[in-house]
PDB file of C-alpha atoms in Angstrom:
ATOM      1  CA  UNK A   3       9.434  -5.243  18.521  1.00 78.00           C
ATOM      2  CA  UNK A   4       6.033  -6.316  17.145  1.00 84.00           C
ATOM      3  CA  UNK A   5       5.479  -9.785  15.165  1.00 88.00           C
ATOM      4  CA  UNK A   6       4.256  -9.838  11.723  1.00 89.00           C
ATOM      5  CA  UNK A   7       0.283 -10.247  12.915  1.00 90.00           C
ATOM      6  CA  UNK A   8       0.624  -7.781  15.619  1.00 91.00           C
ATOM      7  CA  UNK A   9       1.965  -5.362  13.225  1.00 90.00           C
ATOM      8  CA  UNK A  10      -0.539  -6.345  10.683  1.00 92.00           C
ATOM      9  CA  UNK A  11      -3.609  -6.000  12.867  1.00 93.00           C
ATOM     10  CA  UNK A  12      -2.159  -2.963  14.615  1.00 92.00           C
ATOM     11  CA  UNK A  13      -1.721  -0.780  11.408  1.00 93.00           C
ATOM     12  CA  UNK A  14      -5.235  -2.020  10.204  1.00 94.00           C
ATOM     13  CA  UNK A  15      -6.828  -1.223  13.312  1.00 94.00           C
ATOM     14  CA  UNK A  16      -5.361   2.365  13.278  1.00 93.00           C
ATOM     15  CA  UNK A  17      -5.882   2.863   9.524  1.00 94.00           C
ATOM     16  CA  UNK A  18      -9.933   1.863   9.433  1.00 92.00           C
ATOM     17  CA  UNK A  19     -10.603   4.767  12.012  1.00 93.00           C
ATOM     18  CA  UNK A  20      -9.555   6.901   8.795  1.00 95.00           C
ATOM     19  CA  UNK A  21     -10.578   4.689   5.955  1.00 95.00           C
ATOM     20  CA  UNK A  22     -13.123   2.311   7.049  1.00 93.00           C
ATOM     21  CA  UNK A  23     -12.087  -0.532   4.537  1.00 94.00           C
ATOM     22  CA  UNK A  24     -11.279  -3.852   5.601  1.00 89.00           C
ATOM     23  CA  UNK A  25      -9.309  -6.479   4.091  1.00 94.00           C
ATOM     24  CA  UNK A  26      -7.666 -10.258   4.416  1.00 95.00           C
ATOM     25  CA  UNK A  27      -4.070 -10.395   4.503  1.00 96.00           C
ATOM     26  CA  UNK A  28      -2.327 -13.166   3.002  1.00 95.00           C
ATOM     27  CA  UNK A  29       1.579 -13.849   2.563  1.00 95.00           C
ATOM     28  CA  UNK A  30       2.777 -15.743  -0.465  1.00 96.00           C
ATOM     29  CA  UNK A  31       5.973 -16.894  -2.034  1.00 96.00           C
ATOM     30  CA  UNK A  32       7.368 -14.750  -4.631  1.00 94.00           C
ATOM     31  CA  UNK A  33       6.165 -15.088  -8.207  1.00 93.00           C
ATOM     32  CA  UNK A  34       6.311 -12.934 -11.414  1.00 90.00           C
ATOM     33  CA  UNK A  35       2.785 -13.731 -12.174  1.00 90.00           C
ATOM     34  CA  UNK A  36       1.762 -12.209  -8.573  1.00 91.00           C
ATOM     35  CA  UNK A  37       4.339  -9.533  -7.925  1.00 91.00           C
ATOM     36  CA  UNK A  38       5.690  -8.332 -10.909  1.00 85.00           C
ATOM     37  CA  UNK A  39       9.439  -7.973  -9.385  1.00 84.00           C
ATOM     38  CA  UNK A  40      10.820  -9.397  -6.023  1.00 86.00           C
ATOM     39  CA  UNK A  41      11.282  -6.020  -4.810  1.00 84.00           C
ATOM     40  CA  UNK A  42       7.558  -5.409  -4.667  1.00 90.00           C
ATOM     41  CA  UNK A  43       6.187  -5.970  -1.007  1.00 92.00           C
ATOM     42  CA  UNK A  44       2.581  -6.435  -1.712  1.00 94.00           C
ATOM     43  CA  UNK A  45      -0.514  -6.362  -4.079  1.00 94.00           C
ATOM     44  CA  UNK A  46      -4.133  -5.659  -3.831  1.00 94.00           C
ATOM     45  CA  UNK A  47      -6.831  -8.054  -5.505  1.00 92.00           C
ATOM     46  CA  UNK A  48     -10.029  -6.818  -4.443  1.00 91.00           C
ATOM     47  CA  UNK A  49     -10.415  -7.177  -0.660  1.00 95.00           C
ATOM     48  CA  UNK A  50      -7.085  -9.124  -0.402  1.00 96.00           C
ATOM     49  CA  UNK A  51      -3.643  -7.934   0.285  1.00 97.00           C
ATOM     50  CA  UNK A  52      -0.781 -10.317  -0.282  1.00 97.00           C
ATOM     51  CA  UNK A  53       2.504  -9.839   1.223  1.00 96.00           C
ATOM     52  CA  UNK A  54       5.591 -11.303  -0.830  1.00 94.00           C
ATOM     53  CA  UNK A  55       7.166 -13.463   1.705  1.00 94.00           C
ATOM     54  CA  UNK A  56      10.462 -13.055   0.691  1.00 91.00           C
ATOM     55  CA  UNK A  57      10.474  -9.106   0.830  1.00 89.00           C
ATOM     56  CA  UNK A  58       9.220 -10.013   4.492  1.00 90.00           C
ATOM     57  CA  UNK A  59      12.063 -12.395   5.044  1.00 89.00           C
ATOM     58  CA  UNK A  60      14.636  -9.834   4.000  1.00 85.00           C
ATOM     59  CA  UNK A  61      14.211  -8.372   7.643  1.00 82.00           C
ATOM     60  CA  UNK A  62      11.075  -6.216   7.693  1.00 82.00           C
ATOM     61  CA  UNK A  63      10.016  -6.607  11.164  1.00 81.00           C
ATOM     62  CA  UNK A  64      12.420  -4.101  12.890  1.00 76.00           C
ATOM     63  CA  UNK A  65      10.800  -0.804  10.786  1.00 80.00           C
ATOM     64  CA  UNK A  66       7.336   0.301   9.703  1.00 86.00           C
ATOM     65  CA  UNK A  67       7.752  -1.099   6.431  1.00 89.00           C
ATOM     66  CA  UNK A  68       5.017  -3.422   7.041  1.00 91.00           C
ATOM     67  CA  UNK A  69       2.696  -1.258   8.260  1.00 92.00           C
ATOM     68  CA  UNK A  70       3.521   1.511   5.636  1.00 93.00           C
ATOM     69  CA  UNK A  71       2.698  -1.119   2.718  1.00 94.00           C
ATOM     70  CA  UNK A  72      -0.431  -2.297   4.425  1.00 96.00           C
ATOM     71  CA  UNK A  73      -1.672   1.003   5.149  1.00 96.00           C
ATOM     72  CA  UNK A  74      -0.666   1.677   1.587  1.00 96.00           C
ATOM     73  CA  UNK A  75      -2.818  -1.228   0.247  1.00 97.00           C
ATOM     74  CA  UNK A  76      -5.820  -0.174   2.166  1.00 97.00           C
ATOM     75  CA  UNK A  77      -5.793   3.210   0.738  1.00 98.00           C
ATOM     76  CA  UNK A  78      -5.923   1.542  -2.933  1.00 98.00           C
ATOM     77  CA  UNK A  79      -8.781  -0.560  -1.538  1.00 98.00           C
ATOM     78  CA  UNK A  80     -10.373   2.704  -0.234  1.00 98.00           C
ATOM     79  CA  UNK A  81      -9.636   4.230  -3.846  1.00 98.00           C
ATOM     80  CA  UNK A  82     -11.405   1.414  -5.683  1.00 97.00           C
ATOM     81  CA  UNK A  83     -14.218   1.505  -3.204  1.00 97.00           C
ATOM     82  CA  UNK A  84     -14.962   5.588  -3.615  1.00 97.00           C
ATOM     83  CA  UNK A  85     -14.632   5.090  -7.438  1.00 98.00           C
ATOM     84  CA  UNK A  86     -17.234   2.156  -7.338  1.00 97.00           C
ATOM     85  CA  UNK A  87     -19.445   3.890  -5.156  1.00 97.00           C
ATOM     86  CA  UNK A  88     -19.054   7.075  -7.235  1.00 97.00           C
ATOM     87  CA  UNK A  89     -19.976   5.456 -10.729  1.00 97.00           C
ATOM     88  CA  UNK A  90     -22.893   3.920  -8.828  1.00 97.00           C
ATOM     89  CA  UNK A  91     -24.546   7.319  -7.858  1.00 97.00           C
ATOM     90  CA  UNK A  92     -23.611   7.215  -4.237  1.00 97.00           C
ATOM     91  CA  UNK A  93     -22.200   9.815  -2.339  1.00 95.00           C
ATOM     92  CA  UNK A  94     -18.564   9.882  -1.361  1.00 96.00           C
ATOM     93  CA  UNK A  95     -15.927  11.705   0.208  1.00 94.00           C
ATOM     94  CA  UNK A  96     -13.329  12.440  -2.514  1.00 97.00           C
ATOM     95  CA  UNK A  97     -14.371  15.193  -5.462  1.00 96.00           C
ATOM     96  CA  UNK A  98     -15.050  14.120  -8.632  1.00 97.00           C
ATOM     97  CA  UNK A  99     -11.629  15.334 -10.326  1.00 97.00           C
ATOM     98  CA  UNK A 100      -9.851  12.875  -8.106  1.00 97.00           C
ATOM     99  CA  UNK A 101     -11.916   9.878  -8.943  1.00 98.00           C
ATOM    100  CA  UNK A 102     -11.505  10.512 -12.432  1.00 97.00           C
ATOM    101  CA  UNK A 103      -7.580  10.639 -12.204  1.00 97.00           C
ATOM    102  CA  UNK A 104      -8.002   7.460  -9.989  1.00 98.00           C
ATOM    103  CA  UNK A 105     -10.093   5.732 -12.065  1.00 98.00           C
ATOM    104  CA  UNK A 106      -7.753   6.384 -14.946  1.00 98.00           C
ATOM    105  CA  UNK A 107      -5.288   5.340 -13.234  1.00 97.00           C
ATOM    106  CA  UNK A 108      -6.821   2.222 -12.226  1.00 97.00           C
ATOM    107  CA  UNK A 109      -7.744   1.282 -15.849  1.00 97.00           C
ATOM    108  CA  UNK A 110      -4.431   1.905 -17.203  1.00 97.00           C
ATOM    109  CA  UNK A 111      -2.418   0.905 -14.287  1.00 95.00           C
ATOM    110  CA  UNK A 112       1.451   1.125 -15.087  1.00 94.00           C
ATOM    111  CA  UNK A 113       3.201  -1.915 -12.602  1.00 90.00           C
ATOM    112  CA  UNK A 114       6.506  -1.613 -11.649  1.00 87.00           C
ATOM    113  CA  UNK A 115       8.808  -4.526 -12.910  1.00 85.00           C
ATOM    114  CA  UNK A 116      11.862  -3.344 -11.209  1.00 83.00           C
ATOM    115  CA  UNK A 117      13.656  -1.244 -14.061  1.00 87.00           C
ATOM    116  CA  UNK A 118      14.066   2.566 -13.541  1.00 89.00           C
ATOM    117  CA  UNK A 119      11.361   3.182 -16.333  1.00 93.00           C
ATOM    118  CA  UNK A 120       8.657   1.228 -14.985  1.00 90.00           C
ATOM    119  CA  UNK A 121       9.279   2.020 -11.655  1.00 88.00           C
ATOM    120  CA  UNK A 122       9.170   5.844 -12.469  1.00 93.00           C
ATOM    121  CA  UNK A 123       5.939   5.446 -14.263  1.00 95.00           C
ATOM    122  CA  UNK A 124       4.558   3.455 -11.590  1.00 92.00           C
ATOM    123  CA  UNK A 125       5.139   5.623  -8.617  1.00 93.00           C
ATOM    124  CA  UNK A 126       4.170   8.987 -10.470  1.00 95.00           C
ATOM    125  CA  UNK A 127       0.694   7.828 -10.971  1.00 97.00           C
ATOM    126  CA  UNK A 128      -1.781   9.959  -9.079  1.00 97.00           C
ATOM    127  CA  UNK A 129      -3.084   6.459  -7.046  1.00 98.00           C
ATOM    128  CA  UNK A 130       0.152   5.257  -5.756  1.00 96.00           C
ATOM    129  CA  UNK A 131       1.168   9.052  -4.658  1.00 96.00           C
ATOM    130  CA  UNK A 132      -2.020   9.098  -2.660  1.00 98.00           C
ATOM    131  CA  UNK A 133      -1.109   5.755  -1.464  1.00 97.00           C
ATOM    132  CA  UNK A 134       2.440   6.496  -0.357  1.00 94.00           C
ATOM    133  CA  UNK A 135       1.672  10.144   0.932  1.00 95.00           C
ATOM    134  CA  UNK A 136      -1.552   8.931   2.858  1.00 96.00           C
ATOM    135  CA  UNK A 137       0.326   5.929   4.218  1.00 95.00           C
ATOM    136  CA  UNK A 138       3.315   8.375   5.494  1.00 92.00           C
ATOM    137  CA  UNK A 139       0.789  10.725   6.969  1.00 93.00           C
ATOM    138  CA  UNK A 140      -1.073   8.000   8.898  1.00 94.00           C
ATOM    139  CA  UNK A 141       2.183   6.488  10.582  1.00 91.00           C
ATOM    140  CA  UNK A 142       3.312   9.723  11.573  1.00 89.00           C
ATOM    141  CA  UNK A 143      -0.124  10.247  12.927  1.00 91.00           C
ATOM    142  CA  UNK A 144       0.256   6.955  14.685  1.00 88.00           C
ATOM    143  CA  UNK A 145       3.484   7.909  15.910  1.00 83.00           C
ATOM    144  CA  UNK A 146       2.703  11.562  17.242  1.00 85.00           C
ATOM    145  CA  UNK A 147       3.618  10.932  20.671  1.00 83.00           C
ATOM    146  CA  UNK A 148       6.556   8.724  20.277  1.00 80.00           C
ATOM    147  CA  UNK A 149      10.227   8.850  19.211  1.00 69.00           C
ATOM    148  CA  UNK A 150       9.212   7.304  15.720  1.00 61.00           C
ATOM    149  CA  UNK A 151      12.581   7.299  13.605  1.00 61.00           C
ATOM    150  CA  UNK A 152      10.396   7.068  10.072  1.00 58.00           C
ATOM    151  CA  UNK A 153      12.324   3.974   9.129  1.00 56.00           C
ATOM    152  CA  UNK A 154      10.666   2.580   5.951  1.00 62.00           C
ATOM    153  CA  UNK A 155      12.849   1.175   3.222  1.00 60.00           C
ATOM    154  CA  UNK A 156      10.804   1.321   0.015  1.00 58.00           C
ATOM    155  CA  UNK A 157      10.644  -1.120  -2.331  1.00 54.00           C
ATOM    156  CA  UNK A 158      13.634  -0.285  -4.858  1.00 50.00           C
ATOM    157  CA  UNK A 159      16.029  -1.354  -1.363  1.00 46.00           C
ATOM    158  CA  UNK A 160      17.931  -4.404  -2.390  1.00 39.00           C
ATOM    159  CA  UNK A 161      17.849  -7.681  -0.764  1.00 34.00           C
ATOM    160  CA  UNK A 162      18.907 -11.207  -1.501  1.00 33.00           C
ATOM    161  CA  UNK A 163      16.592 -13.928  -2.481  1.00 26.00           C
TER     162      UNK A 163
END
């Protein structure tokens, strides 16, 4: 089993072959202001990814939970970079329709506060579906030659704080 720093480095290195974005990764104590709800694993602010310490300490090192959400957050950074470049007239990888959907979601972001209604609004946003799908696809690709069991616990999985 890899340590937390090893998981972060390994997942970042692998994801950046495809995304080409970098981030600083922090771990902080849970606060409502920072994470919205105690089940939220991570958040992105500019090029900083912050993991919820309580979420990690709930037993995440025996799975691909951390790499999944790290790649998920790196994808959010990529989305924001692509939107910014597009608005500046710089050539980007994504099509205009996708970028407009992403920009709309980011300007009217629906947070997950832990209740079923806000969770559904959050995970059905284009940017969240894209980040989740991209993260899962990269993890499958990363493990294509091993016997990976696809063990990822999403944020709705309960744990005691």
